[in-house]
Amino acid sequence: METIFIIDYIALGLLVGFMAGLLGIGGGGIMVSIFAILFVMQGFPSEGIMHMALGTSMATIIFTSFSSMIAHYKKDNIEVPMTLRISVGVLAGTFIATFIASYLKGVYLALFFSVFMSYIAYKMFRKAHYYHNDNPHGIVGNIASGTFIGAISALVSIGGGSLSVPYLMHQNFDIKRAIGTSAAIGFPIAISGTLGYLLNGWSHTDWNHYIIGYIYVPAVVLVAISSAFTAPLGVKYATQLPTDILKKVFGLLAVVLSIKMLFSVI
């Protein structure tokens, strides 16, 4: 790998770590877009670039979500029974969706990703209002919702927070407990998704370029390590910087990057 790409991946990790700590997001929306762009620049085969971007992002989220989960557990922000119920659905939905993704052309995955990130940007700009739900879901509803959250998360390679936090708040969770529980749900999403992209992409493995399945190992290592340095910094400034404005900036950045990625893949 050329030095310029090593610098690019480290810089991406620093950005993702800071945003993860600041806004409580996994950074998948940023990682997938930039991974796809960098993979094109590195000259990887075009037909597998989008799949590699999704798989590599999912593998990276294992590390970012685990550290977030541990931090929230120490602060007693995780509702363990709900986490276990949703995780049952998440594990199945995420794993199955990776099989679907492996059969889709990269351009369709890129298009779906771009549309989804536009939806996330819309959510970043609007102020959500939650009311007490007199009929929260039971176990079956939690598992079914987890399956849906896991499936969408696998197709766009995110930790699921943009879906699970609103769902948990609709189940009458306060915001702090919703974010903490969502962080815990993100870990099984990442584990299941990584395994799925690893198995489904096994025929694309290229040991000479450190590609295992649909996962580009050097990118995972560099981004995961560098993000660990800036995540605490993001947490530190979470209460000092104008979060509402930063969310809007993140939303716009995600859309711009996803459109750029779409054209790169095409």
Coordinates of C-alpha atoms in Angstrom, one line a residue:
M1 CA 0.0 0.0 0.0
E2 CA 1.3 3.5 -0.9
T3 CA 2.1 5.9 1.9
I4 CA -0.6 8.3 0.8
F5 CA -3.3 5.7 1.3
I6 CA -2.0 4.8 4.7
I7 CA -2.3 8.5 5.6
D8 CA -5.8 8.6 4.1
Y9 CA -7.0 5.6 6.3
I10 CA -5.5 7.0 9.4
A11 CA -7.2 10.4 8.7
L12 CA -10.5 8.6 8.2
G13 CA -10.1 6.8 11.5
L14 CA -9.4 10.1 13.3
L15 CA -12.6 11.6 11.8
V16 CA -14.7 8.6 12.5
G17 CA -13.5 8.3 16.1
F18 CA -14.2 11.9 16.8
M19 CA -17.7 11.8 15.2
A20 CA -18.5 8.6 17.0
G21 CA -17.7 10.1 20.4
L22 CA -19.4 13.4 19.6
L23 CA -22.6 12.3 18.1
G24 CA -22.9 8.6 19.2
I25 CA -22.7 7.2 15.7
G26 CA -20.7 4.3 14.4
G27 CA -19.4 6.2 11.4
G28 CA -20.5 3.7 8.8
G29 CA -22.1 6.4 6.6
I30 CA -18.7 8.1 6.3
M31 CA -16.6 5.0 6.1
V32 CA -18.5 3.2 3.3
S33 CA -18.3 6.3 1.1
I34 CA -14.7 7.0 1.6
F35 CA -13.7 3.3 1.5
A36 CA -15.4 3.0 -1.9
I37 CA -13.6 6.1 -3.2
L38 CA -10.2 4.9 -1.9
F39 CA -10.7 1.4 -3.3
V40 CA -11.3 2.9 -6.7
M41 CA -8.1 5.0 -6.4
Q42 CA -6.2 1.9 -5.3
G43 CA -7.2 0.1 -8.5
F44 CA -9.2 -2.7 -7.0
P45 CA -11.7 -4.6 -9.4
S46 CA -14.7 -2.4 -9.9
E47 CA -17.3 -5.2 -9.5
G48 CA -16.4 -5.9 -5.9
I49 CA -15.6 -2.4 -4.6
M50 CA -19.0 -1.7 -3.1
H51 CA -19.1 -5.1 -1.4
M52 CA -15.6 -4.5 0.0
A53 CA -16.6 -1.1 1.2
L54 CA -19.6 -2.5 3.1
G55 CA -17.7 -5.5 4.5
T56 CA -14.6 -3.5 5.5
S57 CA -16.8 -0.9 7.2
M58 CA -18.7 -3.6 9.1
A59 CA -15.5 -5.2 10.3
T60 CA -14.3 -1.8 11.6
I61 CA -17.5 -1.2 13.5
I62 CA -16.7 -4.3 15.6
F63 CA -14.0 -2.3 17.3
T64 CA -15.8 1.1 17.5
S65 CA -19.1 -0.5 18.8
F66 CA -17.3 -2.7 21.4
S67 CA -15.6 0.3 23.0
S68 CA -18.8 2.2 23.0
M69 CA -20.7 -0.7 24.5
I70 CA -18.3 -1.1 27.3
A71 CA -18.4 2.6 28.1
H72 CA -22.2 2.6 28.3
Y73 CA -22.2 -0.6 30.3
K74 CA -20.0 1.0 32.9
K75 CA -22.4 3.9 33.2
D76 CA -25.4 1.5 33.5
N77 CA -27.0 2.9 30.3
I78 CA -27.8 -0.5 28.8
E79 CA -31.1 -2.3 29.2
V80 CA -29.8 -5.9 29.1
P81 CA -33.1 -7.8 28.6
M82 CA -34.1 -5.6 25.6
T83 CA -30.6 -5.9 24.2
L84 CA -30.8 -9.7 24.3
R85 CA -34.3 -9.8 22.6
I86 CA -33.4 -7.4 19.8
S87 CA -30.0 -9.1 19.3
V88 CA -31.7 -12.4 18.5
G89 CA -33.4 -10.7 15.5
V90 CA -30.3 -8.6 14.7
L91 CA -28.0 -11.6 14.4
A92 CA -30.4 -13.3 12.0
G93 CA -31.4 -10.3 9.9
T94 CA -27.8 -9.0 9.5
F95 CA -26.4 -12.4 8.5
I96 CA -29.2 -13.1 6.0
A97 CA -29.0 -9.6 4.4
T98 CA -25.3 -10.2 3.6
F99 CA -26.3 -13.0 1.4
I100 CA -28.7 -10.7 -0.4
A101 CA -26.0 -8.1 -0.7
S102 CA -23.6 -10.5 -2.2
Y103 CA -26.0 -11.2 -5.1
L104 CA -26.7 -7.5 -5.9
K105 CA -24.6 -5.5 -8.3
G106 CA -22.4 -2.9 -6.7
V107 CA -24.3 -0.1 -8.4
Y108 CA -27.6 -1.1 -6.8
L109 CA -26.0 -1.3 -3.4
A110 CA -24.5 2.1 -3.9
L111 CA -27.8 3.5 -5.0
F112 CA -29.6 2.0 -2.0
F113 CA -26.9 3.4 0.3
S114 CA -27.2 6.9 -1.2
V115 CA -31.0 6.9 -0.7
F116 CA -30.6 5.7 2.8
M117 CA -28.1 8.3 3.7
S118 CA -30.4 11.0 2.3
Y119 CA -33.0 9.7 4.7
I120 CA -30.5 9.9 7.5
A121 CA -29.7 13.5 6.5
Y122 CA -33.4 14.3 6.6
K123 CA -33.6 12.9 10.1
M124 CA -30.6 15.0 11.1
F125 CA -32.4 18.2 10.0
R126 CA -35.8 17.5 11.6
K127 CA -36.5 17.5 15.3
A128 CA -38.1 14.2 16.3
H129 CA -40.9 14.2 18.9
Y130 CA -41.6 11.1 20.9
Y131 CA -44.7 10.5 23.0
H132 CA -45.5 7.8 25.6
N133 CA -46.4 4.5 23.8
D134 CA -49.3 2.8 25.6
N135 CA -48.7 -0.4 23.6
P136 CA -44.9 -1.1 23.4
H137 CA -43.8 -4.3 21.6
G138 CA -43.5 -7.7 23.4
I139 CA -40.8 -10.2 22.8
V140 CA -42.0 -11.2 19.4
G141 CA -42.2 -7.5 18.3
N142 CA -38.7 -6.8 19.6
I143 CA -37.2 -9.8 17.8
A144 CA -39.0 -8.8 14.5
S145 CA -37.9 -5.2 14.8
G146 CA -34.3 -6.4 15.5
T147 CA -34.4 -8.5 12.3
F148 CA -35.4 -5.5 10.3
I149 CA -32.8 -3.3 11.9
G150 CA -30.1 -5.9 11.3
A151 CA -31.1 -6.4 7.7
I152 CA -31.0 -2.7 6.8
S153 CA -27.8 -2.2 8.8
A154 CA -26.1 -5.0 6.8
L155 CA -27.1 -3.5 3.5
V156 CA -25.7 -0.1 4.3
S157 CA -23.0 -1.2 6.8
I158 CA -24.0 0.8 9.9
G159 CA -24.1 0.0 13.5
G160 CA -27.9 0.5 13.5
G161 CA -28.0 3.4 15.8
S162 CA -30.0 5.6 13.4
L163 CA -32.7 2.9 13.5
S164 CA -32.5 1.4 16.9
V165 CA -32.4 4.6 18.9
P166 CA -35.7 5.9 17.5
Y167 CA -37.2 2.4 17.9
L168 CA -36.2 2.2 21.6
M169 CA -37.5 5.7 22.3
H170 CA -40.8 4.6 20.8
Q171 CA -40.7 1.8 23.3
N172 CA -40.6 4.4 26.1
F173 CA -36.8 4.5 26.7
D174 CA -35.3 7.8 27.7
I175 CA -32.6 9.1 25.4
K176 CA -29.6 8.1 27.5
R177 CA -30.8 4.5 27.9
A178 CA -31.8 4.3 24.2
I179 CA -28.4 5.4 23.1
G180 CA -26.6 3.0 25.5
T181 CA -28.8 0.0 24.5
S182 CA -28.4 0.9 20.9
A183 CA -24.6 0.8 21.3
A184 CA -24.9 -2.7 22.8
I185 CA -27.0 -3.8 19.8
G186 CA -24.4 -2.4 17.4
F187 CA -21.9 -5.0 18.5
P188 CA -23.8 -8.2 17.4
I189 CA -24.7 -6.3 14.2
A190 CA -21.0 -5.8 13.4
I191 CA -20.1 -9.4 14.4
S192 CA -22.9 -11.0 12.3
G193 CA -22.4 -8.6 9.4
T194 CA -18.6 -9.2 9.3
L195 CA -19.0 -13.0 9.4
G196 CA -21.6 -12.7 6.5
Y197 CA -19.4 -10.5 4.3
L198 CA -16.4 -12.8 5.1
L199 CA -18.2 -16.0 4.0
N200 CA -20.0 -14.5 1.0
G201 CA -16.9 -12.9 -0.3
W202 CA -14.5 -15.8 0.3
S203 CA -14.1 -16.5 -3.4
H204 CA -12.8 -12.9 -3.8
T205 CA -10.0 -13.4 -1.2
D206 CA -6.7 -12.1 -2.3
W207 CA -4.0 -12.8 0.2
N208 CA -1.4 -10.8 -1.8
H209 CA -3.4 -7.6 -1.2
Y210 CA -4.6 -8.6 2.3
I211 CA -8.2 -9.0 1.3
I212 CA -10.2 -11.7 3.1
G213 CA -13.7 -12.2 1.7
Y214 CA -15.0 -8.7 1.2
I215 CA -12.8 -7.3 4.0
Y216 CA -9.7 -5.2 3.3
V217 CA -7.7 -5.9 6.4
P218 CA -5.2 -2.9 6.3
A219 CA -8.1 -0.4 6.2
V220 CA -9.7 -2.1 9.2
V221 CA -6.5 -2.0 11.3
L222 CA -5.6 1.6 10.4
V223 CA -9.1 3.0 10.9
A224 CA -9.8 1.0 14.1
I225 CA -6.5 2.0 15.8
S226 CA -6.6 5.7 14.8
S227 CA -10.3 6.1 15.8
A228 CA -9.5 5.0 19.3
F229 CA -7.4 8.1 19.8
T230 CA -10.1 10.6 18.9
A231 CA -13.2 8.9 20.3
P232 CA -12.5 10.2 23.8
L233 CA -11.9 13.6 22.4
G234 CA -15.4 13.5 20.8
V235 CA -16.9 12.5 24.1
K236 CA -15.2 15.4 25.8
Y237 CA -16.6 18.0 23.4
A238 CA -20.0 16.4 23.2
T239 CA -21.5 18.8 25.7
Q240 CA -19.5 21.9 24.6
L241 CA -20.0 22.0 20.8
P242 CA -23.4 22.9 19.1
T243 CA -24.6 19.3 18.5
D244 CA -27.6 20.2 16.5
I245 CA -25.5 22.1 13.9
L246 CA -22.9 19.3 13.9
K247 CA -25.6 16.8 13.1
K248 CA -26.7 18.8 10.1
V249 CA -23.1 19.1 8.9
F250 CA -22.7 15.3 9.3
G251 CA -26.0 14.7 7.4
L252 CA -24.9 16.9 4.5
L253 CA -21.4 15.4 4.5
A254 CA -22.9 11.9 4.4
V255 CA -25.1 12.7 1.4
V256 CA -22.3 14.4 -0.5
L257 CA -19.9 11.5 0.1
S258 CA -22.5 8.9 -0.8
I259 CA -23.3 10.7 -4.2
K260 CA -19.5 11.0 -4.9
M261 CA -19.2 7.3 -4.0
L262 CA -22.1 6.4 -6.3
F263 CA -20.5 8.1 -9.3
S264 CA -17.1 6.5 -8.4
V265 CA -18.7 3.0 -8.4
I266 CA -20.6 3.7 -11.7

